[in-house]
Coordinates of C-alpha atoms in Angstrom, one line a residue:
Chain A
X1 CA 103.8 -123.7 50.9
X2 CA 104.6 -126.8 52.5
X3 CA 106.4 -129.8 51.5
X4 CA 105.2 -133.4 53.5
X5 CA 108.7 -134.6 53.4
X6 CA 110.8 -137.8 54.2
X7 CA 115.0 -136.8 54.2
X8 CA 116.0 -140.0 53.2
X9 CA 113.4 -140.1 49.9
X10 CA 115.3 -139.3 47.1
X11 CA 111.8 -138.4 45.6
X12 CA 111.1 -135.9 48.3
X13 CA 114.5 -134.7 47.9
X14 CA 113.9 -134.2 44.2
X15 CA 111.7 -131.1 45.4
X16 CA 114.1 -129.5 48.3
X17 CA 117.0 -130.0 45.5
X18 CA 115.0 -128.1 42.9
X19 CA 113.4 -125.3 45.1
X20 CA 116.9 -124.6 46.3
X21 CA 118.5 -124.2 43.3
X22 CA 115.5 -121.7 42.0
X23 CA 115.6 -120.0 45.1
X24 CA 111.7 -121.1 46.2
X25 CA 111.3 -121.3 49.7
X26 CA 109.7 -124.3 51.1
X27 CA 108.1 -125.3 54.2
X28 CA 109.1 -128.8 55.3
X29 CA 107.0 -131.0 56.8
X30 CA 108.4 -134.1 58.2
X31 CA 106.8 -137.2 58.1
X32 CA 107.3 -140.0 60.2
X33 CA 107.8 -142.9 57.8
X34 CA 108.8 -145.5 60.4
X35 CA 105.8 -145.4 62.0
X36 CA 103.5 -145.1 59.3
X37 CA 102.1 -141.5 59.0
X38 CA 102.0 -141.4 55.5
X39 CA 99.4 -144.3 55.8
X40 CA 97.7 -142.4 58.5
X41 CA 95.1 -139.2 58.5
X42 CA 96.2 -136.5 58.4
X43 CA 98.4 -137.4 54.8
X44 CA 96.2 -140.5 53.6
X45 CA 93.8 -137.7 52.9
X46 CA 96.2 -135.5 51.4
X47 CA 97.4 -138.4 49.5
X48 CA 95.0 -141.7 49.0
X49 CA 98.3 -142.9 47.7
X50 CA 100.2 -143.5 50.6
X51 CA 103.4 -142.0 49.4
X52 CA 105.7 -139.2 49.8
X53 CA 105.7 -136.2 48.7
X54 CA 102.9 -134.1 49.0
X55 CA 102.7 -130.5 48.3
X56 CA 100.1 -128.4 49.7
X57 CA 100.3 -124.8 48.6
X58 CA 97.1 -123.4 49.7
X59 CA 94.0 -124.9 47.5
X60 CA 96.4 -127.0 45.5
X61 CA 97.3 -130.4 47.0
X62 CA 100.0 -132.8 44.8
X63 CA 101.2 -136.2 44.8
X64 CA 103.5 -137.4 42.6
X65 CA 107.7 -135.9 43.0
X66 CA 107.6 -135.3 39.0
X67 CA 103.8 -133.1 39.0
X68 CA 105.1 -131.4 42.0
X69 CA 108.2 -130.3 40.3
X70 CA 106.6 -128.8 37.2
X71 CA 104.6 -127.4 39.5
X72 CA 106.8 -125.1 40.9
X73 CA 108.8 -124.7 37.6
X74 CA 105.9 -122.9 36.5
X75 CA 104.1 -120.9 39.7
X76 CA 107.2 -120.2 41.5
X77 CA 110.4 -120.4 39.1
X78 CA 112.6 -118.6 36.6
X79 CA 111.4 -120.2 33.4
X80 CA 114.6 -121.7 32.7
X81 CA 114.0 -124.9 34.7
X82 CA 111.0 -125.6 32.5
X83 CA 111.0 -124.4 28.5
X84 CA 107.4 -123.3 27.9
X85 CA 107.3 -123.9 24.0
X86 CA 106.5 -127.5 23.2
X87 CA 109.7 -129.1 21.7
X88 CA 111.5 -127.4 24.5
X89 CA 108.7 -129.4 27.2
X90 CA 108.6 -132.0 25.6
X91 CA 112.3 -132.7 25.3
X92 CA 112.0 -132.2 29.9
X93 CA 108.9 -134.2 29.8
X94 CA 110.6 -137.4 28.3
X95 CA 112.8 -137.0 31.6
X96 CA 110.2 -136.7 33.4
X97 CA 109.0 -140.4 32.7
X98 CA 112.3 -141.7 32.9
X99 CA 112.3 -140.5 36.1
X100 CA 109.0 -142.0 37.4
X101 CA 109.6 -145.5 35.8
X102 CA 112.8 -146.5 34.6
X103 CA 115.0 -144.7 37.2
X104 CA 112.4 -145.6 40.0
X105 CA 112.2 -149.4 39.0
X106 CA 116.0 -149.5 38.3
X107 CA 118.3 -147.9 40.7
X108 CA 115.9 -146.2 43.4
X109 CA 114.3 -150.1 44.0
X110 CA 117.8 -151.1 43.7
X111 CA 118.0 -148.9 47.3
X112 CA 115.1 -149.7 48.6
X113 CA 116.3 -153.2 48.8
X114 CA 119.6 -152.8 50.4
X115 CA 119.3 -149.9 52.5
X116 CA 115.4 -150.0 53.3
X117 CA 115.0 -154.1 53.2
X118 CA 111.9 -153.7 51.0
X119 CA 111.2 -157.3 49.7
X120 CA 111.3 -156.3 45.9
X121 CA 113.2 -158.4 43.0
X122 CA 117.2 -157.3 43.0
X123 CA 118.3 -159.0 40.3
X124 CA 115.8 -157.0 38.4
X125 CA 116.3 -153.7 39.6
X126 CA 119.8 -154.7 38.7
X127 CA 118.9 -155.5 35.5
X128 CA 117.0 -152.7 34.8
X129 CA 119.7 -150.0 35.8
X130 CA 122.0 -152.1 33.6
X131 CA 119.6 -151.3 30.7
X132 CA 119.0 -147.3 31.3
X133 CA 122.5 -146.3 32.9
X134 CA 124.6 -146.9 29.4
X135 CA 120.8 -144.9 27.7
X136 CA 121.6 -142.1 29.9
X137 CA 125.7 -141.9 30.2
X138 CA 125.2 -142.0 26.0
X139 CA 123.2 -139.1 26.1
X140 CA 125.3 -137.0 28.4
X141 CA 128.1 -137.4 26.5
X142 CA 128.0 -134.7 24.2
X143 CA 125.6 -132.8 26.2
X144 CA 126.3 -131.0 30.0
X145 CA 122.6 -131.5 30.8
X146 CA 119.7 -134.0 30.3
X147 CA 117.0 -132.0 28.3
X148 CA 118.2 -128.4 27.2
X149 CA 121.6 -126.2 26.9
X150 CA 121.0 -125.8 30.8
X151 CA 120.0 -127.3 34.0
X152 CA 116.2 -128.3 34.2
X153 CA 113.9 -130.0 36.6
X154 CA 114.3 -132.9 34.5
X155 CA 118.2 -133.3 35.7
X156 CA 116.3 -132.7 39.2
X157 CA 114.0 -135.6 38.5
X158 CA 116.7 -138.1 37.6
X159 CA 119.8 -136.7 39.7
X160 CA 118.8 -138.3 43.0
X161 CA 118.6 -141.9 42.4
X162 CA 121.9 -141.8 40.4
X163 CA 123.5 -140.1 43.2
X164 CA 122.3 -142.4 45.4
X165 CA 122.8 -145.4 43.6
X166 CA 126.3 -146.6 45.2
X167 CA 123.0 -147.0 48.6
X168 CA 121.5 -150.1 46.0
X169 CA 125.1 -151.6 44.8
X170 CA 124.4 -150.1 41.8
X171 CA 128.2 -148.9 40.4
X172 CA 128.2 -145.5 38.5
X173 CA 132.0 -146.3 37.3
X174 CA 131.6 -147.8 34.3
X175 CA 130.0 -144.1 33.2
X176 CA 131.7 -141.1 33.1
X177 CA 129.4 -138.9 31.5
X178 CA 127.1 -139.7 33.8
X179 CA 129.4 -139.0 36.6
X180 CA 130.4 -135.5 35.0
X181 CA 126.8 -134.6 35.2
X182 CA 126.6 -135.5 38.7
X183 CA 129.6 -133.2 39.6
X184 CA 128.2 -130.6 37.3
X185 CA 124.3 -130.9 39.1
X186 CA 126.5 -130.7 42.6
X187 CA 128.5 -127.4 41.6
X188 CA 125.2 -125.2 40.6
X189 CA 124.2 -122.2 42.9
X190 CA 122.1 -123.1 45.7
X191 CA 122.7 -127.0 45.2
X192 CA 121.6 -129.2 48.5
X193 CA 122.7 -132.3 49.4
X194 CA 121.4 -135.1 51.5
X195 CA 122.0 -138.0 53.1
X196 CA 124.2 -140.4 51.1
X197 CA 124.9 -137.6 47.8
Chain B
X1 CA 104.2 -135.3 11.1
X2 CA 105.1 -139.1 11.6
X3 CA 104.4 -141.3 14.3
X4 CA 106.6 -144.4 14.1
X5 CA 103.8 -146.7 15.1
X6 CA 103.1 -150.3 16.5
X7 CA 99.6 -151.4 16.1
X8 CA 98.8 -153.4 18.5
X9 CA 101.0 -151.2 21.1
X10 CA 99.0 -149.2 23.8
X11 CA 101.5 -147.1 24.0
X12 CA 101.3 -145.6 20.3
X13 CA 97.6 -146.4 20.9
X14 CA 97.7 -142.9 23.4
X15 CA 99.3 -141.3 20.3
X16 CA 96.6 -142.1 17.9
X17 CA 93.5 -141.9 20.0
X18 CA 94.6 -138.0 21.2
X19 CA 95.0 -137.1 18.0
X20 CA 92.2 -138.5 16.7
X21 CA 90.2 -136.9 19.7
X22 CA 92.0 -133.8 18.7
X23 CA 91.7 -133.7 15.1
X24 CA 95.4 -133.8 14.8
X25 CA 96.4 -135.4 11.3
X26 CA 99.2 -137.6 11.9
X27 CA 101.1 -139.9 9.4
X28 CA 101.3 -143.8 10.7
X29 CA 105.0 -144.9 10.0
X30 CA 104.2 -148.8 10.8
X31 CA 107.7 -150.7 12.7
X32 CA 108.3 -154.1 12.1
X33 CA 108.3 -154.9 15.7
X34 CA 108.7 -158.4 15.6
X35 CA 111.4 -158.4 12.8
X36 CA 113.5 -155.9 15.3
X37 CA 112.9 -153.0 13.2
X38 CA 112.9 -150.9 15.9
X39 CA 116.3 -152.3 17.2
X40 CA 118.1 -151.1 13.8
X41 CA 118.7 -148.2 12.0
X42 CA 116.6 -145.8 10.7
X43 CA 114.9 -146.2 14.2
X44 CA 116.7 -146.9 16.4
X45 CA 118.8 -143.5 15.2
X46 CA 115.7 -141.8 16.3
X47 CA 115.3 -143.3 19.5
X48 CA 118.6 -145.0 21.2
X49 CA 115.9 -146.4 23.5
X50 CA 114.8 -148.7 21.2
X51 CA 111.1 -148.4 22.1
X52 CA 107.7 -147.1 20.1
X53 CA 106.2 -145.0 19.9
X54 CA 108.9 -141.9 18.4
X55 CA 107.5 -138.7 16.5
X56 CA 108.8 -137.0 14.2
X57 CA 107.8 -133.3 13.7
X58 CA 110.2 -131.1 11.5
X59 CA 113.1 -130.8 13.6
X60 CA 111.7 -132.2 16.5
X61 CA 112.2 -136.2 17.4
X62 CA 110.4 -137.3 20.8
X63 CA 110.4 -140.8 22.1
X64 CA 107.8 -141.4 25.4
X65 CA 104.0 -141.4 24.5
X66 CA 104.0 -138.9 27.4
X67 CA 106.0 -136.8 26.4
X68 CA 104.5 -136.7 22.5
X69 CA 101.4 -135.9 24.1
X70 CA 102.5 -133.2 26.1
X71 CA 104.3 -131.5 22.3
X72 CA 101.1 -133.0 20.7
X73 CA 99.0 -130.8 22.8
X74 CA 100.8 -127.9 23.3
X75 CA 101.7 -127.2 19.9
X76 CA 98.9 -128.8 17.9
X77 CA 95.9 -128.7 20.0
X78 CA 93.2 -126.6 21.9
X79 CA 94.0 -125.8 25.8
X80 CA 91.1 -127.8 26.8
X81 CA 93.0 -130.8 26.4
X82 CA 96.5 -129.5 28.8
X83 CA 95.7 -126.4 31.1
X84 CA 98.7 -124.3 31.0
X85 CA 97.9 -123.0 34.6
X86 CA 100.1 -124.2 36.7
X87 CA 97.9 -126.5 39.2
X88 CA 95.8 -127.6 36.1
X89 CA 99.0 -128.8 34.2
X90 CA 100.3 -130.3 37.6
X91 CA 97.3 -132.5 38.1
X92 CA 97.7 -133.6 34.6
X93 CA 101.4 -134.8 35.4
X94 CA 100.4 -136.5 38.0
X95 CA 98.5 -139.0 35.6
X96 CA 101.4 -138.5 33.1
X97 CA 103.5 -140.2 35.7
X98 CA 101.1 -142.9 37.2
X99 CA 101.0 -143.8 33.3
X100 CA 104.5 -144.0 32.9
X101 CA 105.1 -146.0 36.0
X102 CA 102.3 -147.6 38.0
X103 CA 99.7 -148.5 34.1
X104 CA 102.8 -149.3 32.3
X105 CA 104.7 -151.7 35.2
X106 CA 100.8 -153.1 36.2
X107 CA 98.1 -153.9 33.6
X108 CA 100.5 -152.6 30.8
X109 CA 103.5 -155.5 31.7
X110 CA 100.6 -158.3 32.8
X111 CA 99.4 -158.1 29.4
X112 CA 102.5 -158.3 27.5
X113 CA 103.2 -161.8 29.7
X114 CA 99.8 -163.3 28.8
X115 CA 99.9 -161.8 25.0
X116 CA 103.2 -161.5 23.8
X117 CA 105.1 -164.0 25.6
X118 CA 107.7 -161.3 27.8
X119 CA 109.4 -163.0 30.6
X120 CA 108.3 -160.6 33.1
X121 CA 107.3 -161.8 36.8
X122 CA 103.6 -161.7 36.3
X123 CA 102.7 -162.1 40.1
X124 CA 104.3 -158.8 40.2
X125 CA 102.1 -157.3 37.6
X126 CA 99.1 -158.3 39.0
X127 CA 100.4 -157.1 42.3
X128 CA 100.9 -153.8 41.1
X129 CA 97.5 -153.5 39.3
X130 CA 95.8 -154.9 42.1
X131 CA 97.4 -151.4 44.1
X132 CA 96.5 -149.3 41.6
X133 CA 93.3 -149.7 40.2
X134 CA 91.1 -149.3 43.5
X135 CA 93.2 -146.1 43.7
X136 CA 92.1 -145.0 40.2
X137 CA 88.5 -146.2 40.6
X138 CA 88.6 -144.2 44.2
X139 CA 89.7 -140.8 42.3
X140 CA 86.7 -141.6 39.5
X141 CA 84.0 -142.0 42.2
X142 CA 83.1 -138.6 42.0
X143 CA 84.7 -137.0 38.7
X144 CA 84.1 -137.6 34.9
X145 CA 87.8 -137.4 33.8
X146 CA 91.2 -137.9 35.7
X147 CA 92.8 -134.6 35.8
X148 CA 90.4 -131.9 34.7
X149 CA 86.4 -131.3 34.0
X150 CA 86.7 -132.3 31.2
X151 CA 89.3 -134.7 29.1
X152 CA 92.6 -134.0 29.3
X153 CA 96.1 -135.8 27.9
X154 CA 95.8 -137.7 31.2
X155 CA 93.5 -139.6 30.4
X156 CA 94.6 -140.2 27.3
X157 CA 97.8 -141.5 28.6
X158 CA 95.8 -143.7 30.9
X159 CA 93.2 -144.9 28.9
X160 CA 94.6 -148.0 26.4
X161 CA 96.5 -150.3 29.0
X162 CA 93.2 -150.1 31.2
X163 CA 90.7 -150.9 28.2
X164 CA 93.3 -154.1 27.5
X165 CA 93.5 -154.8 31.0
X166 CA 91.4 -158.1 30.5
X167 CA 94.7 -159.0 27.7
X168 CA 96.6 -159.5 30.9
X169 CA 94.3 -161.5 32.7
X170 CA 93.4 -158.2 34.8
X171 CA 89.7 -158.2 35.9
X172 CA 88.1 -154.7 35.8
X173 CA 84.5 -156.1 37.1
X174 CA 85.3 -154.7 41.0
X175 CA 85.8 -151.4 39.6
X176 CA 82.8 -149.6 38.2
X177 CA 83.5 -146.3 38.3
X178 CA 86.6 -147.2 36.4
X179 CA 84.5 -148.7 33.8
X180 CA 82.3 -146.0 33.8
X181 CA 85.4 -143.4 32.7
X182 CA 86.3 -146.5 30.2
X183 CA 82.7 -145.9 28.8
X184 CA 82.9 -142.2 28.6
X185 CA 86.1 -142.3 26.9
X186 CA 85.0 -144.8 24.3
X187 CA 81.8 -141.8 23.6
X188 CA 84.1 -138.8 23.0
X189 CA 83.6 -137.9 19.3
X190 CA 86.4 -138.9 17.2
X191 CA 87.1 -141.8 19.1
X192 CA 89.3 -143.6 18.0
X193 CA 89.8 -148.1 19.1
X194 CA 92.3 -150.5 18.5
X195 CA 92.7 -154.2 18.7
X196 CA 91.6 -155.4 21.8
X197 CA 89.5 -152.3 22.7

C-alpha cells in the first residue's frame, strides 16, 4: 500500500498520523512538489486532480485526504477509529467536511499564504478561522474528542491544520479546549509528528 | 424525522432529493432564514453552527448535508445508494468532500453573490468553478454516476449547486458530459426539483 506523499502537507500527513496511530503500515511515496510531479505523469494519472495524497493499494486508487482515511478506517483498522452504525458515522462524517472546507479554507490557506507564498486572500482565511476555531474549542469543551468517547479519524482529519496553524499566524491561545485536544491527539500511542507540530 | 429546512437552499435540497429518490419520509421543519431563525434558539441549540440543513432523528441531531446523507443512507436506505465495502464507500467520500469543499466554495458561493446578495469575492468563485467543473465533466466522460454504477449519495451531494450553477452566473454549456449526468439525475424515479432546477 502506498502513500504518494508530500511531508510538509498537513493533508498527506492526516494519513501517516492516522495509519500510525492504528498501527497500518504504509509505504511512502515522496513526491516532488517543488518541481511539479504531482502535475506530471506518473501521479496526474493517478490523480486528474493535481493534488496530494493519493493512495494506491493495489486496484484501489484515492484522492482526497478525508476518502483516503475512511478508507483505511474500514479495510485496515480497529473499528474504533470509524463507528460503523449510522449516528456513530455520521457524528465522524460531519468532521469529515469540516475538515475538507472550513479547516482547509480557514487555517490550512491561512499557511499556505505565509509559509508556501500562495497568492490566496489572508484576510479571509483569517476571517474564516475566526469563525470555526471558537465552533470547535466550544465543542471540545466538555468533550476529550471531536466525534465519539474516543479518538477517531475525524480528530485525524482536523488535527493537522490546527497544529499547524501558529505556520499561518493563526493564534490557538484564545482556546484552551482546543489546545487540550491537541496535547491529548499528541500523547496517544503511536502518535507522529511532523514538521512544525 | 425532521429536517430543519431552507427552501431555496441547495444544501437541504441534497436532503430532500435523496430521500425522495430513496423513499425516505421526511418531515420539512421550514427556518425563517431571512428573519435569523436559524441564528436563535430552538436552532441554533441544535446546531451551534448556525447553518441548514440539521436533522433530527430520535436522539440523533446532525448538522452537514453530508453527513445527514451518510446517517440517511445507512440507517434508512438500501446499499445501493452507499457501498459499505470499503473502496466503494471511499470513492463515495471522495465526492462527499469535493461537495463540501470545491461545489460548495465554487458554483455553490458564486450563486449566493449573484442571488442572495453575500459579500463573497465572486472572481474567486468563478475561479474555483472554472477548476473544477472540467475536472467533474473529465470523470463523467465515460461513467453514468460519480462514485458507483449506479447512483450513489455522491451524487446526490453534488447534484443541486451544479443544476443552479447558471444562479451564479456559472455557464455549464462547455461541459456536456456534465449535463448529461444533470439529465440522468433529473430521470431517476422519484425525482424530486426545486426552485431553480
Amino acid at each position: 500500500m502506498t502513500l504518494h506523499d508530500l511531508e510538509l502537507s498537513g493533508n498527506c500527513y492526516k494519513v501517516r498520523l492516522f495509519a500510525a496511530l492504528a498501527g497500518i503500515p504504509l509505504q511512502l511515496a515522496p513526491v516532488d512538489f517543488l518541481a511539479g510531479a504531482h502535475q506530471r505523469p506518473p501521479v496526474i494519472d493517478l490523480n486528474p486532480w493535481g493534488e496530494l495524497p493519493v493512495l494506491v493499494d493495489g486496484e484501489v486508487v484515492l484522492r482526497d485526504s478525508q476518502a483516503i482515511l475512511v478508507y483505511l478506517a474500514l479495510r485496515h483498522a480497529a473499528p474504533q477509529w470509524l463507528p460503523r452504525e449510522p449516528a456513530g458515522m455520521a457524528a465522524v462524517m460531519q468532521w469529515l467536511s469540516t475538515a475538507a472546507n472550513e479547516v482547509q479554507n480557514g487555517p490550512c490557506a491561512a499557511r499556505l499564504v505565509d509559509k508556501f507564498g500562495y497568492a490566496l486572500d489572508k484576510a479571509d482565511t483569517l476571517r474564516r478561522s475566526a469563525r470555526i476555531l471558537p465552533l470547535i474549542d466550544a465543542h471540545l469543551a466538555h468533550r476529550d474528542w471531536l466525534a465519539a468517547p474516543q479518538a477517531t479519524i475525524a480528530d485525524c482529519a482536523v488535527f493537522p491544520y490546527l497544529a499547524l496553524a501558529h505556520e499561518g499566524g493563526v493564534d490557538l491561545a484564545p482556546y484552551p479546549h482546543l489546545r487540550g485536544w491537541i496535547g491529548r491527539v499528541k500523547a496517544l500511542p503511536g502518535f507522529l509528528p511532523m514538521p512544525g507540530v
